[in-house]
Coordinates of C-alpha atoms in Angstrom, one line a residue:
Chain A
M1 CA 12.8 67.1 -10.4
S2 CA 15.3 64.3 -9.9
G3 CA 16.1 64.0 -6.3
W4 CA 18.9 61.8 -5.0
L5 CA 20.3 60.5 -1.7
K6 CA 24.0 60.1 -1.0
V7 CA 25.1 58.5 2.3
V8 CA 28.6 59.7 2.8
G9 CA 31.6 59.4 5.2
L10 CA 33.3 62.6 6.3
G11 CA 36.3 60.8 7.6
P12 CA 37.6 61.3 11.2
G13 CA 37.7 65.1 11.2
A14 CA 40.4 66.7 9.2
D15 CA 39.4 68.3 5.9
G16 CA 42.5 66.7 4.3
M17 CA 40.8 63.3 4.8
V18 CA 37.5 64.1 3.1
T19 CA 37.5 62.5 -0.3
P20 CA 36.9 64.7 -3.4
E21 CA 33.7 62.8 -4.3
V22 CA 32.3 63.4 -0.8
S23 CA 33.2 67.1 -1.1
A24 CA 31.4 67.3 -4.5
A25 CA 28.3 65.7 -3.1
L26 CA 28.2 68.2 -0.2
A27 CA 28.6 71.0 -2.8
E28 CA 25.7 69.8 -4.9
A29 CA 23.3 69.0 -2.0
T30 CA 20.2 70.9 -1.0
D31 CA 19.9 69.1 2.3
I32 CA 22.3 67.7 4.9
V33 CA 21.0 65.1 7.4
G34 CA 22.8 63.6 10.3
Y35 CA 23.9 63.5 13.9
I36 CA 24.4 67.0 15.3
P37 CA 28.2 67.1 15.5
Y38 CA 28.6 65.6 12.0
V39 CA 26.2 68.1 10.4
A40 CA 28.1 70.9 12.2
R41 CA 31.2 69.9 10.1
V42 CA 29.3 71.1 6.9
A43 CA 29.7 74.8 6.1
P44 CA 26.3 76.6 5.8
R45 CA 25.6 78.3 2.4
P46 CA 22.6 79.8 0.6
G47 CA 20.4 77.0 -0.8
L48 CA 21.5 74.4 1.7
T49 CA 19.3 73.3 4.6
L50 CA 21.0 71.6 7.6
H51 CA 18.9 68.9 9.4
P52 CA 20.8 68.0 12.6
S53 CA 19.3 65.3 14.8
D54 CA 20.2 63.6 18.1
N55 CA 21.8 60.3 18.6
R56 CA 19.8 57.1 18.6
V57 CA 17.2 58.3 16.1
E58 CA 18.9 56.7 13.1
A59 CA 15.8 55.1 11.6
E60 CA 13.7 58.2 11.8
R61 CA 16.6 60.2 10.4
A62 CA 17.0 57.8 7.5
R63 CA 13.2 57.9 6.7
A64 CA 13.3 61.7 6.7
A65 CA 16.2 61.7 4.3
L66 CA 14.5 59.2 2.0
D67 CA 11.3 61.3 2.1
M68 CA 13.1 64.4 1.0
A69 CA 15.0 62.7 -1.8
R70 CA 11.7 61.1 -3.1
A71 CA 10.3 64.6 -3.2
G72 CA 13.1 65.8 -5.4
A73 CA 15.7 67.1 -2.9
R74 CA 19.4 66.4 -3.3
V75 CA 20.1 64.9 0.1
V76 CA 23.4 64.0 1.8
V77 CA 23.3 61.9 4.9
V78 CA 26.6 62.4 6.7
S79 CA 28.4 60.0 9.0
S80 CA 31.7 60.5 10.7
G81 CA 34.4 58.1 9.3
D82 CA 32.9 55.6 6.9
P83 CA 29.1 55.3 6.5
G84 CA 29.3 51.5 6.3
V85 CA 31.1 51.0 9.6
F86 CA 28.7 51.3 12.5
A87 CA 27.1 54.2 10.8
M88 CA 24.2 55.4 8.6
A89 CA 24.4 53.2 5.5
A90 CA 22.8 50.2 7.2
A91 CA 20.3 52.4 8.9
V92 CA 19.1 53.8 5.5
L93 CA 19.0 50.3 3.9
E94 CA 16.9 49.0 6.9
V95 CA 14.1 51.4 6.0
L96 CA 14.3 51.3 2.2
T97 CA 11.1 50.2 0.5
P98 CA 10.5 48.4 -2.8
A99 CA 9.2 51.8 -4.1
D100 CA 12.7 53.1 -3.7
D101 CA 14.2 50.8 -6.5
A102 CA 14.1 53.8 -8.9
L103 CA 15.7 56.2 -6.4
D104 CA 19.2 57.5 -7.1
L105 CA 20.8 56.2 -3.9
Q106 CA 24.6 56.0 -3.5
I107 CA 26.9 55.3 -0.6
L108 CA 30.3 57.0 -0.7
P109 CA 33.0 55.6 1.5
G110 CA 35.2 57.6 3.9
I111 CA 38.3 57.2 6.1
T112 CA 37.0 55.2 9.0
A113 CA 38.3 56.0 12.5
M114 CA 40.2 52.7 13.0
L115 CA 42.3 53.2 9.9
A116 CA 43.0 56.9 10.6
A117 CA 44.1 55.8 14.1
A118 CA 46.1 52.9 12.8
A119 CA 48.0 55.2 10.4
R120 CA 48.9 57.5 13.2
A121 CA 50.0 54.7 15.4
G122 CA 51.9 52.8 12.7
A123 CA 50.3 49.6 11.4
P124 CA 48.6 47.8 14.4
L125 CA 46.0 46.4 12.0
G126 CA 48.7 45.2 9.5
H127 CA 47.7 41.6 9.8
D128 CA 44.2 40.0 9.9
F129 CA 41.9 42.0 12.1
C130 CA 38.4 42.5 13.3
A131 CA 36.2 45.5 14.2
I132 CA 33.8 45.3 17.0
N133 CA 31.2 47.9 18.2
L134 CA 31.4 47.7 22.0
S135 CA 28.0 49.5 22.4
D136 CA 25.3 47.1 23.6
N137 CA 22.5 49.4 22.4
L138 CA 21.8 47.1 19.5
K139 CA 23.0 43.7 20.6
P140 CA 23.3 41.7 23.8
W141 CA 26.4 42.2 25.9
A142 CA 26.9 38.4 25.9
L143 CA 27.5 38.6 22.2
V144 CA 30.1 41.3 22.6
E145 CA 32.0 39.0 25.1
K146 CA 31.7 36.0 22.9
R147 CA 33.1 37.9 19.9
L148 CA 36.0 39.2 22.0
R149 CA 36.9 35.6 23.1
L150 CA 36.8 34.2 19.6
A151 CA 38.7 37.2 18.2
A152 CA 41.5 36.6 20.8
E153 CA 41.5 32.8 20.0
A154 CA 41.8 33.7 16.2
D155 CA 44.7 36.1 17.1
F156 CA 43.1 38.9 15.2
A157 CA 44.3 42.4 15.7
M158 CA 41.3 44.3 17.0
A159 CA 39.6 47.7 16.6
F160 CA 36.9 48.8 19.0
Y161 CA 34.4 51.5 18.3
N162 CA 32.2 53.2 21.0
P163 CA 34.3 51.8 23.9
R164 CA 32.5 53.8 26.6
S165 CA 29.3 55.6 27.3
K166 CA 27.7 57.2 30.3
S167 CA 24.9 54.6 30.2
R168 CA 27.3 51.7 30.7
P169 CA 30.6 52.8 32.3
E170 CA 31.4 49.3 33.5
G171 CA 31.3 47.7 30.1
F172 CA 34.8 48.7 29.0
A173 CA 36.4 47.7 32.3
K174 CA 35.0 44.2 31.6
V175 CA 36.4 44.3 28.1
L176 CA 39.9 45.1 29.4
D177 CA 39.6 42.3 32.0
L178 CA 38.6 39.8 29.4
L179 CA 41.4 40.9 27.0
R180 CA 44.0 40.6 29.8
G181 CA 42.9 37.1 30.4
A182 CA 42.7 36.1 26.8
C183 CA 45.7 38.0 25.4
G184 CA 48.1 38.3 28.4
P185 CA 49.3 41.5 30.2
D186 CA 52.0 42.5 27.7
R187 CA 49.8 42.9 24.6
L188 CA 49.9 46.4 23.2
I189 CA 46.7 48.5 23.2
I190 CA 46.3 52.0 21.6
F191 CA 43.8 54.6 22.7
A192 CA 43.4 57.0 19.8
R193 CA 41.2 60.0 20.6
A194 CA 39.8 62.4 18.1
V195 CA 42.4 61.5 15.4
S196 CA 43.2 64.3 12.9
T197 CA 41.4 67.0 15.0
P198 CA 43.1 69.6 17.3
E199 CA 42.1 67.3 20.3
E200 CA 44.0 64.3 18.9
R201 CA 45.7 62.2 21.6
L202 CA 47.4 58.9 21.1
T203 CA 48.3 56.6 24.0
T204 CA 50.0 53.2 23.7
V205 CA 50.3 51.0 26.7
T206 CA 50.3 47.3 27.6
L207 CA 47.0 45.7 28.6
A208 CA 48.4 45.5 32.2
E209 CA 48.7 49.3 32.2
A210 CA 45.4 50.0 30.5
T211 CA 42.5 51.6 32.4
P212 CA 38.9 52.3 31.3
E213 CA 39.5 56.0 31.8
M214 CA 41.9 56.0 28.9
A215 CA 38.9 55.8 26.5
D216 CA 35.9 58.1 26.0
M217 CA 33.2 58.2 23.3
R218 CA 35.6 60.0 20.9
T219 CA 38.2 57.2 21.3
V220 CA 38.8 54.3 19.0
V221 CA 40.8 51.5 20.6
L222 CA 43.2 49.2 18.8
V223 CA 44.9 46.0 20.0
T224 CA 47.7 44.4 18.1
N225 CA 47.8 40.7 17.5
S226 CA 50.1 38.4 19.5
L227 CA 53.2 39.4 17.4
G228 CA 52.6 43.1 17.8
R229 CA 55.6 45.2 18.7
R230 CA 57.0 48.7 18.8
A231 CA 59.3 50.3 16.3
G232 CA 60.5 53.6 17.6
R233 CA 57.4 55.7 18.3
F234 CA 55.3 53.4 16.1
V235 CA 53.4 50.1 16.8
Y236 CA 52.6 47.4 14.3
S237 CA 51.3 43.9 13.8
P238 CA 53.8 42.2 11.5
R239 CA 52.7 41.0 8.0
S240 CA 53.9 37.4 8.7
A241 CA 52.7 34.7 11.1
P242 CA 55.2 31.9 11.6
E243 CA 54.4 28.2 10.9
P244 CA 53.2 26.7 14.2
T245 CA 55.7 24.6 16.1
A246 CA 54.7 21.2 17.5
A247 CA 54.1 22.9 20.9
G248 CA 52.3 25.8 19.3
A249 CA 48.6 26.6 19.2
S250 CA 46.4 24.4 17.2
Chain B
M1 CA 68.3 68.9 3.3
S2 CA 65.3 67.6 5.2
G3 CA 64.0 64.4 3.7
W4 CA 60.8 62.7 4.6
L5 CA 58.9 59.5 4.0
K6 CA 55.2 59.3 3.7
V7 CA 53.5 55.9 3.3
V8 CA 50.2 56.6 1.6
G9 CA 47.0 54.9 0.4
L10 CA 45.8 55.7 -3.1
G11 CA 42.3 54.3 -2.5
P12 CA 40.8 51.7 -4.7
G13 CA 41.3 53.4 -8.1
A14 CA 39.1 56.5 -8.7
D15 CA 40.7 59.9 -8.4
G16 CA 37.6 61.0 -6.4
M17 CA 38.6 58.6 -3.6
V18 CA 42.2 59.9 -3.2
T19 CA 42.2 62.1 -0.1
P20 CA 43.5 65.7 -0.4
E21 CA 46.4 65.0 2.1
V22 CA 47.6 62.1 -0.1
S23 CA 47.3 64.3 -3.3
A24 CA 49.4 67.0 -1.5
A25 CA 52.1 64.5 -0.5
L26 CA 52.3 63.2 -4.1
A27 CA 52.6 66.8 -5.4
E28 CA 55.5 67.6 -3.0
A29 CA 57.4 64.3 -3.5
T30 CA 60.7 63.9 -5.3
D31 CA 60.4 60.1 -5.4
I32 CA 57.5 57.6 -5.7
V33 CA 58.1 54.0 -4.6
G34 CA 55.8 51.1 -4.9
Y35 CA 54.4 48.1 -6.7
I36 CA 54.3 48.6 -10.5
P37 CA 50.6 49.1 -11.1
Y38 CA 50.3 51.5 -8.1
V39 CA 53.2 53.7 -9.1
A40 CA 51.6 53.8 -12.6
R41 CA 48.7 55.7 -11.0
V42 CA 51.0 58.7 -10.3
A43 CA 51.3 61.2 -13.1
P44 CA 55.0 61.8 -14.2
R45 CA 56.2 65.4 -13.9
P46 CA 59.6 67.1 -14.0
G47 CA 61.5 66.6 -10.7
L48 CA 59.7 63.4 -9.8
T49 CA 61.4 60.1 -10.1
L50 CA 59.2 56.9 -10.2
H51 CA 60.6 53.7 -8.7
P52 CA 58.2 50.9 -9.6
S53 CA 59.1 47.4 -8.3
D54 CA 57.7 44.0 -8.6
N55 CA 55.4 42.2 -6.1
R56 CA 56.9 40.3 -3.1
V57 CA 59.9 42.6 -2.7
E58 CA 58.2 44.7 0.0
A59 CA 61.1 44.7 2.4
E60 CA 63.7 45.7 -0.2
R61 CA 61.3 48.4 -1.4
A62 CA 60.9 49.7 2.1
R63 CA 64.6 49.8 2.7
A64 CA 65.2 51.7 -0.5
A65 CA 62.6 54.2 0.4
L66 CA 64.1 54.8 3.8
D67 CA 67.5 55.1 2.3
M68 CA 66.4 57.9 0.0
A69 CA 64.5 59.8 2.7
R70 CA 67.6 59.6 5.0
A71 CA 69.6 61.1 2.1
G72 CA 67.2 64.1 1.9
A73 CA 64.6 63.0 -0.7
R74 CA 60.9 63.6 -0.2
V75 CA 59.7 60.0 -0.7
V76 CA 56.2 58.7 -1.0
V77 CA 55.6 54.9 -0.8
V78 CA 52.3 54.2 -2.5
S79 CA 49.8 51.4 -1.7
S80 CA 46.5 50.7 -3.2
G81 CA 43.6 51.2 -0.8
D82 CA 44.9 51.9 2.7
P83 CA 48.7 51.4 3.6
G84 CA 47.8 49.8 6.9
V85 CA 45.6 47.0 5.5
F86 CA 47.8 44.2 4.0
A87 CA 50.1 46.8 2.5
M88 CA 53.3 48.8 2.9
A89 CA 53.0 50.5 6.3
A90 CA 53.9 47.3 8.2
A91 CA 56.6 46.5 5.7
V92 CA 58.3 49.9 6.3
L93 CA 58.0 49.6 10.1
E94 CA 59.5 46.1 9.9
V95 CA 62.8 47.5 8.5
L96 CA 62.9 50.7 10.5
T97 CA 66.1 51.1 12.6
P98 CA 66.7 53.0 15.9
A99 CA 68.6 55.5 13.8
D100 CA 65.3 56.5 12.1
D101 CA 63.8 57.9 15.3
A102 CA 64.5 61.4 14.0
L103 CA 63.2 60.7 10.5
D104 CA 60.0 62.5 9.4
L105 CA 57.9 59.5 8.8
Q106 CA 54.1 59.6 8.4
I107 CA 51.5 57.1 7.3
L108 CA 48.5 58.6 5.5
P109 CA 45.3 56.5 5.4
G110 CA 43.3 55.7 2.3
I111 CA 40.0 54.2 1.3
T112 CA 40.6 50.5 1.6
A113 CA 39.2 48.1 -0.9
M114 CA 36.7 46.4 1.4
L115 CA 35.0 49.7 2.4
A116 CA 34.8 50.9 -1.2
A117 CA 33.3 47.6 -2.1
A118 CA 31.0 47.6 0.8
A119 CA 29.7 51.1 -0.1
R120 CA 29.0 49.9 -3.7
A121 CA 27.2 46.8 -2.4
G122 CA 25.2 48.6 0.4
A123 CA 26.4 47.9 4.0
P124 CA 27.5 44.3 4.2
L125 CA 30.0 45.2 6.9
G126 CA 27.4 47.2 8.8
H127 CA 27.8 45.0 11.9
D128 CA 30.9 43.6 13.6
F129 CA 33.3 42.3 11.0
C130 CA 36.7 40.9 10.2
A131 CA 39.3 41.3 7.4
I132 CA 41.4 38.3 6.4
N133 CA 44.2 38.2 3.9
L134 CA 43.7 34.8 2.1
S135 CA 47.2 34.8 0.7
D136 CA 49.3 32.2 2.4
N137 CA 52.6 33.8 1.3
L138 CA 53.2 35.1 4.8
K139 CA 51.3 32.7 7.0
P140 CA 50.4 29.0 7.2
W141 CA 47.2 27.9 5.4
A142 CA 46.1 26.2 8.6
L143 CA 45.9 29.6 10.3
V144 CA 43.7 30.9 7.5
E145 CA 41.3 28.0 8.0
K146 CA 41.3 28.4 11.8
R147 CA 40.5 32.1 11.5
L148 CA 37.7 31.4 9.0
R149 CA 36.1 28.9 11.4
L150 CA 36.3 31.3 14.4
A151 CA 35.0 34.2 12.4
A152 CA 32.0 32.2 11.4
E153 CA 31.4 31.1 15.0
A154 CA 31.6 34.7 16.1
D155 CA 29.1 35.6 13.3
F156 CA 31.4 38.3 12.0
A157 CA 30.7 39.8 8.6
M158 CA 33.9 39.1 6.6
A159 CA 36.1 40.7 4.1
F160 CA 38.7 38.7 2.2
Y161 CA 41.7 40.3 0.4
N162 CA 43.8 38.4 -2.1
P163 CA 41.3 35.6 -2.6
R164 CA 43.1 34.0 -5.6
S165 CA 46.5 33.7 -7.1
K166 CA 48.1 31.6 -9.8
S167 CA 50.3 29.9 -7.3
R168 CA 47.5 28.5 -5.2
P169 CA 44.3 28.2 -7.3
E170 CA 42.8 25.6 -5.0
G171 CA 42.9 27.8 -1.9
F172 CA 39.8 29.8 -2.5
A173 CA 37.7 26.7 -3.4
K174 CA 38.6 25.4 0.0
V175 CA 37.5 28.7 1.6
L176 CA 34.1 28.5 -0.1
D177 CA 33.7 24.9 1.0
L178 CA 34.6 25.8 4.6
L179 CA 32.2 28.8 4.6
R180 CA 29.3 26.8 3.1
G181 CA 29.7 24.3 6.0
A182 CA 30.1 27.0 8.7
C183 CA 27.6 29.6 7.5
G184 CA 25.1 27.5 5.4
P185 CA 24.3 27.7 1.7
D186 CA 22.0 30.8 1.8
R187 CA 24.5 33.3 3.2
L188 CA 25.1 36.2 0.8
I189 CA 28.6 36.7 -0.7
I190 CA 29.7 39.6 -2.8
F191 CA 32.5 39.5 -5.4
A192 CA 33.6 43.1 -5.9
R193 CA 36.2 43.5 -8.7
A194 CA 38.2 46.6 -9.4
V195 CA 35.8 48.9 -7.6
S196 CA 35.7 52.5 -8.8
T197 CA 37.7 51.7 -11.9
P198 CA 36.2 51.2 -15.5
E199 CA 36.6 47.5 -14.9
E200 CA 34.3 47.5 -11.8
R201 CA 32.0 44.5 -11.5
L202 CA 29.9 43.5 -8.6
T203 CA 28.3 40.1 -8.2
T204 CA 26.1 39.1 -5.3
V205 CA 25.1 35.4 -4.9
T206 CA 24.5 32.9 -2.1
L207 CA 27.3 30.7 -0.9
A208 CA 25.6 27.8 -2.7
E209 CA 25.9 29.6 -6.0
A210 CA 29.5 30.9 -5.4
T211 CA 32.3 29.5 -7.5
P212 CA 36.1 30.2 -7.2
E213 CA 36.1 31.6 -10.7
M214 CA 34.0 34.6 -9.5
A215 CA 37.2 36.0 -7.8
D216 CA 40.5 37.0 -9.2
M217 CA 43.4 39.0 -7.7
R218 CA 41.6 42.3 -8.4
T219 CA 38.6 41.1 -6.4
V220 CA 37.7 41.7 -2.7
V221 CA 35.2 39.3 -1.4
L222 CA 32.6 40.2 1.3
V223 CA 30.3 37.9 3.3
T224 CA 27.4 39.3 5.4
N225 CA 26.7 38.0 8.9
S226 CA 23.9 35.6 9.5
L227 CA 21.3 38.4 9.5
G228 CA 22.5 39.7 6.1
R229 CA 19.8 40.5 3.6
R230 CA 18.9 42.2 0.4
A231 CA 17.2 45.6 0.0
G232 CA 16.5 46.2 -3.6
R233 CA 19.8 46.2 -5.4
F234 CA 21.7 46.5 -2.1
V235 CA 23.0 44.0 0.5
Y236 CA 23.5 44.8 4.2
S237 CA 24.2 43.3 7.6
P238 CA 21.7 44.9 10.0
R239 CA 23.0 47.1 12.8
S240 CA 21.1 45.0 15.5
A241 CA 21.6 41.5 16.7
P242 CA 18.7 40.1 18.7
E243 CA 18.8 38.7 22.2
P244 CA 19.5 35.0 22.0
T245 CA 16.5 32.7 22.6
A246 CA 16.8 29.7 24.9
A247 CA 17.2 27.5 21.8
G248 CA 19.6 30.0 20.1
A249 CA 23.4 29.8 19.8
S250 CA 25.5 30.0 22.9

């Protein structure tokens, strides 16, 4: 028996954004492991066992997947989007042991939510940008705020994952307040919900107009850099940044 | 006639990383527009005209593509990776005119180089991260350095596109010097060249060991955050960041 483990990204939702190499891995698998709604995206078939699990059990899920692969199963761990962006790739590597050096372990990229959302919106991440997970499950809130301030000072375009949760409804309101102070009221912000699914909804407003309720846990939030602008129904951050003037920022 | 324009990402190189919706767009196109090596990735067929053009003519290329679509052609503008990450999506939107509001214009995402490289390496971008284009063709070098310093202060994992070019061979050496000062000599850095192609080569070293010659224009460079570590042949930035101690960073 030669088991293997592939940690794959299913993209944001549409079948047309699942890469052929990920589809091939799913077709060859004996076992699919992942968060309930992501496992539900894999069609059942004879010979395939689905192992859905709840949120916040990533380490246990990763250990179970490794155990099955060590025992000879062909295991696919599924993430939405890309497995390396706030998803299962790091969770698997965190529980890898030296005995796994011989294991056939591959990570297969996917279309991550921010890039699917950016494509729908235009090119809001068309210049230097950052991606921040706004969940404070795994890091202190002070670190989130510090990163937001430095990202604004760097004039990065920004992408935010996990903007809101039931357990901290006030967090995203604080983020919007901080951004209004750091970036000004006219900066463009895009709320992209469930991109590429039937529930897709895109809303572009200024920071002055933005409210926390515009985001839920299926929303990725994008903010242009200071040069961001509209072009018809699209939004983009220009490729160029001008030379600073004598009065400009340092 | 009903022309359209699709700005698509071909992914990093392998056919297995081209999304089905991008393959479908290529199959329906009458005209393919893009930088020479990217157009060369599209197979010729009867009824398809290839329009390869040189680097640094992005605006002219975008205008030509729009002109053809307005005239009724089915035009695909190809980028490597994702069109919204330092590629053609912003270039097209920069030359869009109000008369184009009725044009059928779509942007289709692709697997961007940094995420393909990250998947090969493990999960070096598994925590908050930033993406910086090190080319100073379109922005002042001082802005590149400012963003590097702030990204290090934010403890972002980092991805660098276009690390080296013939026209500024000294720039990347300066980047490495700055990073060694800001992140310390032991930080892990990954040079990922031509990922998913036959020329793929992955090199992981510490910043102390890194030299400018490890990168060329086909290389994307990744740096873990301060908690980055190895796990067997893989490298990752952990999902968690600890609560700061009294003696820790502000």
